[in-house]
Amino acid sequence: MIELEAAVTTCVAPGCGGAVVRHSLGGGQSVRRCVRCFRRYQSRATAEVPPRGRLRRMLDEFVGWRDE
């Protein structure tokens, strides 16, 4: 996962240069991924995020198990 301050449209990985697009995971969730190298992009959180509940953590782990 690559964290950046602002959203980008071109992959910053060395030698890639692919387009970064929004990829739907279904269920109202989406991530930003490069279409060439499939790296995941995420914006850095500037504000403090409240802790997630048990159900939310379980759902996040279930959806994200294929990312690693």
Coordinates of C-alpha atoms in Angstrom, one line a residue, residues 1-37:
M1 CA 0.0 0.0 0.0
I2 CA 1.3 3.4 -0.9
E3 CA 0.2 6.4 1.2
L4 CA 0.2 9.9 -0.2
E5 CA -0.9 13.3 0.9
A6 CA -3.1 13.9 -2.1
A7 CA -4.9 11.7 -4.7
V8 CA -2.9 10.9 -7.8
T9 CA -3.9 9.8 -11.2
T10 CA -0.6 8.2 -12.3
C11 CA 1.3 5.5 -10.4
V12 CA 4.4 6.7 -8.6
A13 CA 6.1 3.2 -8.4
P14 CA 9.4 3.1 -10.2
G15 CA 9.0 2.0 -13.9
C16 CA 5.2 1.7 -13.7
G17 CA 3.4 4.9 -14.7
G18 CA 0.0 3.2 -14.9
A19 CA -3.3 5.0 -14.3
V20 CA -4.6 5.0 -10.7
V21 CA -8.4 4.4 -10.6
R22 CA -11.1 3.8 -8.1
H23 CA -11.8 0.0 -7.7
S24 CA -15.1 -1.1 -6.2
L25 CA -15.0 -3.8 -3.6
G26 CA -18.8 -4.0 -3.5
G27 CA -21.0 -3.2 -0.5
G28 CA -20.3 0.5 -0.8
Q29 CA -16.5 0.1 -0.4
S30 CA -13.8 1.1 -2.8
V31 CA -10.1 1.5 -3.0
R32 CA -7.7 3.3 -5.4
R33 CA -5.4 0.9 -7.4
C34 CA -3.0 1.1 -10.3
V35 CA -4.3 -0.7 -13.4
R36 CA -0.8 -1.8 -14.4
C37 CA 0.9 -3.0 -11.1

